[in-house]
PDB file of C-alpha atoms in Angstrom:
ATOM      1  CA  UNK A   1     -16.917  19.692  -4.665  1.00 85.00           C
ATOM      2  CA  UNK A   2     -15.902  16.262  -6.246  1.00 92.00           C
ATOM      3  CA  UNK A   3     -12.294  16.310  -5.399  1.00 93.00           C
ATOM      4  CA  UNK A   4     -14.076  17.273  -1.725  1.00 95.00           C
ATOM      5  CA  UNK A   5     -16.076  13.935  -1.727  1.00 95.00           C
ATOM      6  CA  UNK A   6     -13.119  12.731  -2.701  1.00 96.00           C
ATOM      7  CA  UNK A   7     -11.306  13.784  -0.215  1.00 97.00           C
ATOM      8  CA  UNK A   8     -13.511  12.649   2.480  1.00 96.00           C
ATOM      9  CA  UNK A   9     -14.169   9.492   0.719  1.00 96.00           C
ATOM     10  CA  UNK A  10     -10.846   8.632   1.518  1.00 97.00           C
ATOM     11  CA  UNK A  11     -10.558   9.341   4.694  1.00 97.00           C
ATOM     12  CA  UNK A  12     -13.787   7.377   5.559  1.00 96.00           C
ATOM     13  CA  UNK A  13     -11.830   4.404   3.826  1.00 97.00           C
ATOM     14  CA  UNK A  14      -8.712   5.218   6.003  1.00 96.00           C
ATOM     15  CA  UNK A  15     -10.430   4.835   9.159  1.00 95.00           C
ATOM     16  CA  UNK A  16     -11.565   1.883   7.943  1.00 95.00           C
ATOM     17  CA  UNK A  17      -7.968   0.542   7.028  1.00 97.00           C
ATOM     18  CA  UNK A  18      -6.980   1.054  10.220  1.00 96.00           C
ATOM     19  CA  UNK A  19      -9.173  -0.872  11.697  1.00 94.00           C
ATOM     20  CA  UNK A  20      -7.313  -3.954   9.267  1.00 95.00           C
ATOM     21  CA  UNK A  21      -4.290  -2.696  10.338  1.00 96.00           C
ATOM     22  CA  UNK A  22      -4.653  -3.365  13.885  1.00 93.00           C
ATOM     23  CA  UNK A  23      -6.708  -6.677  13.365  1.00 94.00           C
ATOM     24  CA  UNK A  24      -5.706  -8.145  10.150  1.00 95.00           C
ATOM     25  CA  UNK A  25      -2.180  -9.393  12.307  1.00 93.00           C
ATOM     26  CA  UNK A  26      -4.398 -11.785  14.789  1.00 90.00           C
ATOM     27  CA  UNK A  27      -6.350 -13.232  13.082  1.00 89.00           C
ATOM     28  CA  UNK A  28      -9.699 -10.941  14.509  1.00 89.00           C
ATOM     29  CA  UNK A  29     -13.124 -10.212  12.737  1.00 89.00           C
ATOM     30  CA  UNK A  30     -12.231  -6.560  10.581  1.00 90.00           C
ATOM     31  CA  UNK A  31     -16.067  -5.868  11.543  1.00 85.00           C
ATOM     32  CA  UNK A  32     -16.724  -7.265  14.873  1.00 84.00           C
ATOM     33  CA  UNK A  33     -16.371  -5.227  17.403  1.00 82.00           C
ATOM     34  CA  UNK A  34     -16.923  -1.819  17.020  1.00 83.00           C
ATOM     35  CA  UNK A  35     -14.070   0.424  16.943  1.00 84.00           C
ATOM     36  CA  UNK A  36     -13.044   0.829  21.031  1.00 84.00           C
ATOM     37  CA  UNK A  37      -9.943   2.561  23.110  1.00 81.00           C
ATOM     38  CA  UNK A  38      -6.972  -0.472  22.427  1.00 80.00           C
ATOM     39  CA  UNK A  39      -6.080   0.878  26.163  1.00 82.00           C
ATOM     40  CA  UNK A  40      -9.275   0.823  28.424  1.00 86.00           C
ATOM     41  CA  UNK A  41     -11.523  -0.920  25.505  1.00 83.00           C
ATOM     42  CA  UNK A  42     -13.853   1.540  25.811  1.00 87.00           C
ATOM     43  CA  UNK A  43     -16.176   1.879  22.727  1.00 88.00           C
ATOM     44  CA  UNK A  44     -15.633   4.899  20.570  1.00 86.00           C
ATOM     45  CA  UNK A  45     -18.738   6.587  20.183  1.00 85.00           C
ATOM     46  CA  UNK A  46     -19.464   8.134  16.833  1.00 84.00           C
ATOM     47  CA  UNK A  47     -18.689  11.339  17.199  1.00 86.00           C
ATOM     48  CA  UNK A  48     -15.170  10.728  18.454  1.00 85.00           C
ATOM     49  CA  UNK A  49     -14.901   8.156  15.628  1.00 89.00           C
ATOM     50  CA  UNK A  50     -14.489  10.701  12.787  1.00 92.00           C
ATOM     51  CA  UNK A  51     -12.087  10.730  10.584  1.00 93.00           C
ATOM     52  CA  UNK A  52      -8.742  13.572  10.825  1.00 94.00           C
ATOM     53  CA  UNK A  53     -11.121  14.866  13.142  1.00 94.00           C
ATOM     54  CA  UNK A  54     -11.877  13.779  15.932  1.00 93.00           C
ATOM     55  CA  UNK A  55      -7.999  12.805  16.436  1.00 92.00           C
ATOM     56  CA  UNK A  56      -7.460  16.920  16.739  1.00 94.00           C
ATOM     57  CA  UNK A  57     -10.154  17.151  18.717  1.00 93.00           C
ATOM     58  CA  UNK A  58      -8.991  14.707  20.888  1.00 90.00           C
ATOM     59  CA  UNK A  59      -5.255  16.107  20.605  1.00 89.00           C
ATOM     60  CA  UNK A  60      -4.477  12.412  19.883  1.00 89.00           C
ATOM     61  CA  UNK A  61      -5.546  10.947  22.888  1.00 90.00           C
ATOM     62  CA  UNK A  62      -8.682   8.504  24.020  1.00 88.00           C
ATOM     63  CA  UNK A  63     -11.662  10.597  26.105  1.00 87.00           C
ATOM     64  CA  UNK A  64     -12.495   7.865  28.768  1.00 85.00           C
ATOM     65  CA  UNK A  65      -8.875   6.638  29.793  1.00 88.00           C
ATOM     66  CA  UNK A  66      -6.851   9.970  28.180  1.00 86.00           C
ATOM     67  CA  UNK A  67      -4.610   6.633  26.690  1.00 88.00           C
ATOM     68  CA  UNK A  68      -2.507   8.418  23.724  1.00 91.00           C
ATOM     69  CA  UNK A  69      -3.384   7.561  20.497  1.00 90.00           C
ATOM     70  CA  UNK A  70      -1.022   6.480  17.883  1.00 92.00           C
ATOM     71  CA  UNK A  71      -0.576   8.919  15.720  1.00 94.00           C
ATOM     72  CA  UNK A  72      -0.694   6.083  12.260  1.00 94.00           C
ATOM     73  CA  UNK A  73      -4.386   6.464  12.955  1.00 94.00           C
ATOM     74  CA  UNK A  74      -3.618  10.025  11.952  1.00 96.00           C
ATOM     75  CA  UNK A  75      -1.107   9.788   9.660  1.00 97.00           C
ATOM     76  CA  UNK A  76      -3.085   6.753   7.623  1.00 97.00           C
ATOM     77  CA  UNK A  77      -6.686   8.002   7.508  1.00 97.00           C
ATOM     78  CA  UNK A  78      -4.800  11.371   5.767  1.00 97.00           C
ATOM     79  CA  UNK A  79      -2.840   9.724   3.343  1.00 97.00           C
ATOM     80  CA  UNK A  80      -5.904   7.482   2.229  1.00 98.00           C
ATOM     81  CA  UNK A  81      -7.336  11.238   2.361  1.00 98.00           C
ATOM     82  CA  UNK A  82      -4.497  12.679  -0.185  1.00 98.00           C
ATOM     83  CA  UNK A  83      -4.215   9.714  -1.726  1.00 98.00           C
ATOM     84  CA  UNK A  84      -8.172   9.058  -3.376  1.00 97.00           C
ATOM     85  CA  UNK A  85      -8.064  13.061  -4.166  1.00 97.00           C
ATOM     86  CA  UNK A  86      -4.850  12.038  -6.424  1.00 97.00           C
ATOM     87  CA  UNK A  87      -6.100   9.303  -8.567  1.00 96.00           C
ATOM     88  CA  UNK A  88      -9.214  11.175  -8.396  1.00 96.00           C
ATOM     89  CA  UNK A  89      -7.690  14.351 -10.175  1.00 94.00           C
ATOM     90  CA  UNK A  90      -5.988  11.939 -12.698  1.00 93.00           C
ATOM     91  CA  UNK A  91      -8.381   9.272 -13.273  1.00 92.00           C
ATOM     92  CA  UNK A  92     -11.529  10.653 -13.023  1.00 91.00           C
ATOM     93  CA  UNK A  93     -14.313   8.532 -11.434  1.00 89.00           C
ATOM     94  CA  UNK A  94     -14.844   5.445 -13.531  1.00 90.00           C
ATOM     95  CA  UNK A  95     -13.054   1.628 -13.399  1.00 91.00           C
ATOM     96  CA  UNK A  96      -9.401   2.903 -13.608  1.00 92.00           C
ATOM     97  CA  UNK A  97      -9.986   4.979 -10.309  1.00 94.00           C
ATOM     98  CA  UNK A  98     -12.172   1.966  -8.987  1.00 94.00           C
ATOM     99  CA  UNK A  99      -9.137  -0.525  -9.658  1.00 94.00           C
ATOM    100  CA  UNK A 100      -6.566   2.060  -8.353  1.00 96.00           C
ATOM    101  CA  UNK A 101      -8.149   2.810  -5.029  1.00 97.00           C
ATOM    102  CA  UNK A 102      -8.382  -0.718  -4.940  1.00 97.00           C
ATOM    103  CA  UNK A 103      -4.859  -1.772  -5.391  1.00 97.00           C
ATOM    104  CA  UNK A 104      -3.661   1.366  -3.221  1.00 98.00           C
ATOM    105  CA  UNK A 105      -5.367   0.458   0.303  1.00 98.00           C
ATOM    106  CA  UNK A 106      -4.924  -2.690  -0.068  1.00 97.00           C
ATOM    107  CA  UNK A 107      -0.815  -1.412   0.285  1.00 98.00           C
ATOM    108  CA  UNK A 108      -1.299   0.907   2.781  1.00 98.00           C
ATOM    109  CA  UNK A 109      -2.932  -1.982   5.112  1.00 98.00           C
ATOM    110  CA  UNK A 110       0.414  -4.945   3.725  1.00 97.00           C
ATOM    111  CA  UNK A 111       3.171  -1.033   4.401  1.00 97.00           C
ATOM    112  CA  UNK A 112       1.893  -0.360   7.801  1.00 97.00           C
ATOM    113  CA  UNK A 113       1.530  -4.195   8.771  1.00 97.00           C
ATOM    114  CA  UNK A 114       4.134  -4.655   8.033  1.00 95.00           C
ATOM    115  CA  UNK A 115       5.783  -1.611   9.655  1.00 93.00           C
ATOM    116  CA  UNK A 116       4.233  -2.696  12.849  1.00 93.00           C
ATOM    117  CA  UNK A 117       5.115  -6.900  12.442  1.00 92.00           C
ATOM    118  CA  UNK A 118       7.409  -7.660   9.607  1.00 91.00           C
ATOM    119  CA  UNK A 119       4.703  -9.364   7.270  1.00 92.00           C
ATOM    120  CA  UNK A 120       2.850  -9.445   4.941  1.00 94.00           C
ATOM    121  CA  UNK A 121      -0.189 -11.127   5.175  1.00 94.00           C
ATOM    122  CA  UNK A 122      -1.041 -13.731   2.838  1.00 94.00           C
ATOM    123  CA  UNK A 123      -4.696 -13.006   3.858  1.00 95.00           C
ATOM    124  CA  UNK A 124      -3.902  -9.827   1.105  1.00 96.00           C
ATOM    125  CA  UNK A 125      -1.660 -10.207  -1.152  1.00 95.00           C
ATOM    126  CA  UNK A 126      -2.844 -13.742  -2.163  1.00 95.00           C
ATOM    127  CA  UNK A 127      -6.845 -12.943  -3.045  1.00 96.00           C
ATOM    128  CA  UNK A 128      -4.847  -9.776  -4.599  1.00 96.00           C
ATOM    129  CA  UNK A 129      -3.138 -11.006  -7.347  1.00 96.00           C
ATOM    130  CA  UNK A 130      -6.274 -13.292  -9.114  1.00 96.00           C
ATOM    131  CA  UNK A 131      -8.164  -9.715  -8.120  1.00 96.00           C
ATOM    132  CA  UNK A 132      -5.163  -8.037 -10.143  1.00 96.00           C
ATOM    133  CA  UNK A 133      -5.295 -10.341 -12.914  1.00 96.00           C
ATOM    134  CA  UNK A 134      -9.899 -10.886 -12.503  1.00 96.00           C
ATOM    135  CA  UNK A 135      -9.592  -7.018 -12.921  1.00 94.00           C
ATOM    136  CA  UNK A 136      -7.491  -6.799 -15.995  1.00 93.00           C
ATOM    137  CA  UNK A 137      -9.463  -9.322 -17.379  1.00 92.00           C
ATOM    138  CA  UNK A 138     -12.971  -7.294 -17.050  1.00 92.00           C
ATOM    139  CA  UNK A 139     -11.243  -4.178 -18.084  1.00 89.00           C
ATOM    140  CA  UNK A 140     -10.168  -5.814 -21.612  1.00 86.00           C
ATOM    141  CA  UNK A 141     -13.720  -7.453 -22.711  1.00 84.00           C
ATOM    142  CA  UNK A 142     -16.578  -5.794 -20.404  1.00 80.00           C
ATOM    143  CA  UNK A 143     -15.059  -2.486 -21.322  1.00 75.00           C
ATOM    144  CA  UNK A 144     -13.305  -2.246 -23.811  1.00 68.00           C
ATOM    145  CA  UNK A 145      -9.750  -2.210 -23.998  1.00 61.00           C
ATOM    146  CA  UNK A 146      -6.506  -1.263 -21.150  1.00 55.00           C
ATOM    147  CA  UNK A 147      -7.795   1.278 -19.474  1.00 64.00           C
ATOM    148  CA  UNK A 148      -4.167   2.908 -17.880  1.00 71.00           C
ATOM    149  CA  UNK A 149      -3.011   1.919 -15.496  1.00 79.00           C
ATOM    150  CA  UNK A 150      -4.692  -0.824 -15.922  1.00 87.00           C
ATOM    151  CA  UNK A 151      -2.933  -3.459 -17.990  1.00 91.00           C
ATOM    152  CA  UNK A 152      -4.228  -6.480 -20.412  1.00 91.00           C
ATOM    153  CA  UNK A 153      -4.453 -10.001 -18.921  1.00 93.00           C
ATOM    154  CA  UNK A 154      -0.969 -11.120 -20.868  1.00 94.00           C
ATOM    155  CA  UNK A 155       0.235  -7.976 -19.296  1.00 94.00           C
ATOM    156  CA  UNK A 156      -1.076  -9.221 -15.831  1.00 95.00           C
ATOM    157  CA  UNK A 157      -0.391 -12.500 -16.108  1.00 95.00           C
ATOM    158  CA  UNK A 158       3.452 -11.494 -16.998  1.00 95.00           C
ATOM    159  CA  UNK A 159       3.576  -9.368 -14.910  1.00 95.00           C
ATOM    160  CA  UNK A 160       3.071 -12.043 -12.107  1.00 95.00           C
ATOM    161  CA  UNK A 161       4.903 -14.072 -12.865  1.00 93.00           C
ATOM    162  CA  UNK A 162       7.500 -11.680 -13.481  1.00 91.00           C
ATOM    163  CA  UNK A 163       7.101 -10.180  -9.873  1.00 89.00           C
ATOM    164  CA  UNK A 164       7.234 -13.427  -7.999  1.00 86.00           C
ATOM    165  CA  UNK A 165       9.754 -15.355 -10.200  1.00 84.00           C
ATOM    166  CA  UNK A 166      12.223 -12.544 -10.285  1.00 79.00           C
ATOM    167  CA  UNK A 167      11.826 -11.854  -6.002  1.00 77.00           C
ATOM    168  CA  UNK A 168      11.967 -16.029  -5.392  1.00 79.00           C
ATOM    169  CA  UNK A 169      14.792 -16.372  -8.042  1.00 79.00           C
ATOM    170  CA  UNK A 170      17.025 -13.166  -6.215  1.00 75.00           C
ATOM    171  CA  UNK A 171      15.945 -14.150  -2.827  1.00 69.00           C
ATOM    172  CA  UNK A 172      17.090 -18.550  -3.020  1.00 71.00           C
ATOM    173  CA  UNK A 173      20.516 -16.999  -5.310  1.00 73.00           C
ATOM    174  CA  UNK A 174      20.873 -14.273  -1.820  1.00 65.00           C
ATOM    175  CA  UNK A 175      20.463 -17.550   0.828  1.00 66.00           C
ATOM    176  CA  UNK A 176      22.850 -19.914  -1.162  1.00 70.00           C
ATOM    177  CA  UNK A 177      25.756 -17.788  -1.200  1.00 71.00           C
ATOM    178  CA  UNK A 178      25.160 -15.847   1.570  1.00 68.00           C
ATOM    179  CA  UNK A 179      23.759 -18.368   4.228  1.00 63.00           C
ATOM    180  CA  UNK A 180      21.036 -15.589   5.470  1.00 60.00           C
ATOM    181  CA  UNK A 181      17.744 -14.978   4.179  1.00 61.00           C
ATOM    182  CA  UNK A 182      17.519 -11.720   3.098  1.00 58.00           C
ATOM    183  CA  UNK A 183      13.698 -11.733   0.962  1.00 62.00           C
ATOM    184  CA  UNK A 184      11.005 -12.748   3.036  1.00 66.00           C
ATOM    185  CA  UNK A 185       8.686 -14.848   1.261  1.00 80.00           C
ATOM    186  CA  UNK A 186       5.811 -12.050   1.929  1.00 88.00           C
ATOM    187  CA  UNK A 187       7.511  -9.958  -0.182  1.00 89.00           C
ATOM    188  CA  UNK A 188       7.340 -12.514  -3.341  1.00 89.00           C
ATOM    189  CA  UNK A 189       3.732 -12.217  -3.216  1.00 93.00           C
ATOM    190  CA  UNK A 190       3.295  -9.122  -2.854  1.00 95.00           C
ATOM    191  CA  UNK A 191       5.175  -8.020  -5.569  1.00 94.00           C
ATOM    192  CA  UNK A 192       3.428 -10.406  -7.745  1.00 95.00           C
ATOM    193  CA  UNK A 193       0.188  -8.857  -6.771  1.00 97.00           C
ATOM    194  CA  UNK A 194       2.089  -5.164  -8.007  1.00 97.00           C
ATOM    195  CA  UNK A 195       2.465  -6.747 -11.537  1.00 96.00           C
ATOM    196  CA  UNK A 196      -1.509  -8.706 -11.599  1.00 96.00           C
ATOM    197  CA  UNK A 197      -2.404  -4.902 -11.398  1.00 96.00           C
ATOM    198  CA  UNK A 198      -0.298  -2.955 -12.905  1.00 95.00           C
ATOM    199  CA  UNK A 199       1.658  -5.663 -15.467  1.00 94.00           C
ATOM    200  CA  UNK A 200       5.378  -6.373 -16.541  1.00 93.00           C
ATOM    201  CA  UNK A 201       6.186  -3.003 -17.171  1.00 92.00           C
ATOM    202  CA  UNK A 202       5.894  -2.092 -13.429  1.00 93.00           C
ATOM    203  CA  UNK A 203       7.620  -4.501 -12.103  1.00 94.00           C
ATOM    204  CA  UNK A 204      11.654  -3.413 -12.726  1.00 92.00           C
ATOM    205  CA  UNK A 205      10.225   0.128 -12.462  1.00 93.00           C
ATOM    206  CA  UNK A 206       8.728  -0.712  -9.134  1.00 94.00           C
ATOM    207  CA  UNK A 207      11.866  -2.912  -7.696  1.00 92.00           C
ATOM    208  CA  UNK A 208      14.418   0.060  -9.203  1.00 92.00           C
ATOM    209  CA  UNK A 209      12.118   3.105  -7.132  1.00 94.00           C
ATOM    210  CA  UNK A 210      12.182   0.501  -4.148  1.00 94.00           C
ATOM    211  CA  UNK A 211      15.774  -0.241  -4.246  1.00 91.00           C
ATOM    212  CA  UNK A 212      16.833   3.674  -4.636  1.00 93.00           C
ATOM    213  CA  UNK A 213      14.031   5.172  -1.551  1.00 94.00           C
ATOM    214  CA  UNK A 214      15.224   1.527   0.558  1.00 90.00           C
ATOM    215  CA  UNK A 215      18.805   2.554   0.626  1.00 90.00           C
ATOM    216  CA  UNK A 216      18.142   6.493   0.621  1.00 91.00           C
ATOM    217  CA  UNK A 217      16.488   5.358   3.988  1.00 90.00           C
ATOM    218  CA  UNK A 218      18.299   2.694   5.076  1.00 84.00           C
ATOM    219  CA  UNK A 219      21.328   4.869   5.549  1.00 86.00           C
ATOM    220  CA  UNK A 220      20.575   7.269   6.720  1.00 85.00           C
ATOM    221  CA  UNK A 221      19.582   4.909   9.390  1.00 82.00           C
ATOM    222  CA  UNK A 222      22.084   3.501  10.007  1.00 80.00           C
ATOM    223  CA  UNK A 223      23.970   6.816  10.444  1.00 81.00           C
ATOM    224  CA  UNK A 224      21.736   8.220  13.232  1.00 80.00           C
ATOM    225  CA  UNK A 225      21.533   4.773  15.328  1.00 74.00           C
ATOM    226  CA  UNK A 226      24.863   3.454  14.520  1.00 71.00           C
ATOM    227  CA  UNK A 227      23.972  -0.353  13.441  1.00 65.00           C
ATOM    228  CA  UNK A 228      25.478  -0.697  10.511  1.00 60.00           C
ATOM    229  CA  UNK A 229      24.411  -3.617   8.407  1.00 62.00           C
ATOM    230  CA  UNK A 230      23.024  -4.758  11.338  1.00 65.00           C
ATOM    231  CA  UNK A 231      19.932  -2.736  10.498  1.00 68.00           C
ATOM    232  CA  UNK A 232      17.378  -4.328   8.927  1.00 73.00           C
ATOM    233  CA  UNK A 233      14.585  -2.565   7.273  1.00 81.00           C
ATOM    234  CA  UNK A 234      10.751  -4.156   6.097  1.00 88.00           C
ATOM    235  CA  UNK A 235      11.156  -3.750   1.960  1.00 90.00           C
ATOM    236  CA  UNK A 236       7.661  -3.907   1.316  1.00 93.00           C
ATOM    237  CA  UNK A 237       7.313  -0.919   2.706  1.00 95.00           C
ATOM    238  CA  UNK A 238       9.239   0.439  -0.183  1.00 95.00           C
ATOM    239  CA  UNK A 239       7.747  -2.065  -2.920  1.00 95.00           C
ATOM    240  CA  UNK A 240       3.903  -0.299  -1.956  1.00 96.00           C
ATOM    241  CA  UNK A 241       6.305   3.285  -2.635  1.00 96.00           C
ATOM    242  CA  UNK A 242       7.145   2.315  -5.236  1.00 96.00           C
ATOM    243  CA  UNK A 243       4.016   1.346  -6.834  1.00 96.00           C
ATOM    244  CA  UNK A 244       1.660   4.132  -6.259  1.00 97.00           C
ATOM    245  CA  UNK A 245       4.484   6.464  -7.992  1.00 96.00           C
ATOM    246  CA  UNK A 246       4.611   4.349 -11.012  1.00 95.00           C
ATOM    247  CA  UNK A 247       0.916   4.725 -11.386  1.00 95.00           C
ATOM    248  CA  UNK A 248       1.175   7.955 -11.087  1.00 93.00           C
ATOM    249  CA  UNK A 249       4.676   8.500 -13.246  1.00 92.00           C
ATOM    250  CA  UNK A 250       4.910   5.239 -14.840  1.00 87.00           C
ATOM    251  CA  UNK A 251       4.499   6.374 -18.124  1.00 83.00           C
ATOM    252  CA  UNK A 252       7.005   9.182 -17.774  1.00 87.00           C
ATOM    253  CA  UNK A 253       9.611   6.897 -16.251  1.00 84.00           C
ATOM    254  CA  UNK A 254       9.269   4.428 -18.841  1.00 81.00           C
ATOM    255  CA  UNK A 255       9.571   7.355 -21.778  1.00 80.00           C
ATOM    256  CA  UNK A 256      12.852   8.639 -20.225  1.00 77.00           C
ATOM    257  CA  UNK A 257      14.979   5.417 -20.383  1.00 72.00           C
ATOM    258  CA  UNK A 258      13.373   4.847 -23.651  1.00 68.00           C
ATOM    259  CA  UNK A 259      12.127   6.738 -25.689  1.00 67.00           C
ATOM    260  CA  UNK A 260       9.799   6.168 -28.348  1.00 63.00           C
ATOM    261  CA  UNK A 261      11.566   5.681 -32.671  1.00 54.00           C
TER     262      UNK A 261
END
C-alpha cells in the first residue's frame, strides 16, 4: 500500500512539474491561472486533470477542442511516479527520501525545459545550489550525520566548487582552442547544483555517465539524421540522468573502480 501511495504521489507531483516545464521558460506564474488547454485556452476540469488516467481516457486530446495534447505530459507524470517509487523503495520515508525527491523533481523540470527550449533555468539551478548545501547542513547537524545520499557540508561545498569549476574550465579551454562555445553557463550551474546535493564524489561519476549516454545518443542521431558534426544536443538531460543513476548506483560504481583495500 505504501508503494502504491508513493507512486500516486509521484504522479500527482509530476502533473505539477508539467506546469513548471511549460511556464518557467516564459516567466509565467506556476500557480495562476489554473491549468488550461494551450490551444483553445479552455480551463481543464478537475476530472480531466487526473494524472496519467485523464490522458489515457481522453486519448491524448483536449475534450473541448479535440487538439492533440503533447505526450510529454504523460511521460513526465509516469517518470516522476516511477522515480518516486524507486526512491521510496531505496530509502523508505525519511530525510534521505525527502532530499532525493526534491532533487530529482528539479532535475526532471530542468531536463525537459532544456529539451524544449535549450536553456537551464537559473531560477532552479541557483536556488538549487543553496538548497543542496542547506540540506547537507541540516542532515549533518540536525539529523546526526550523513544520510546516504545526502553528503556532509564539506563534501557539498567541494562538490559545488568541483562541479562548477570543472565545466567552467572545460568550456573556457574549448572556446579558447576552437573559437566555438561548447558548453552553456546553465550546464555549469547545473553540475554545481548536483555537487551541492550529492557531494564531490558524484561529479566524476555523473560526468562519466553523462558523456557515455550523450555519446551513444549523439552518434545514433548523427547516423539517423545525417547531420554529422553539425548536430547539437542539449547536455543537461544527460547530466541529470547521470545524477539520478548516481543516487541509485553511485556506491557500486565507486567500489567497482576503487575497490576497498
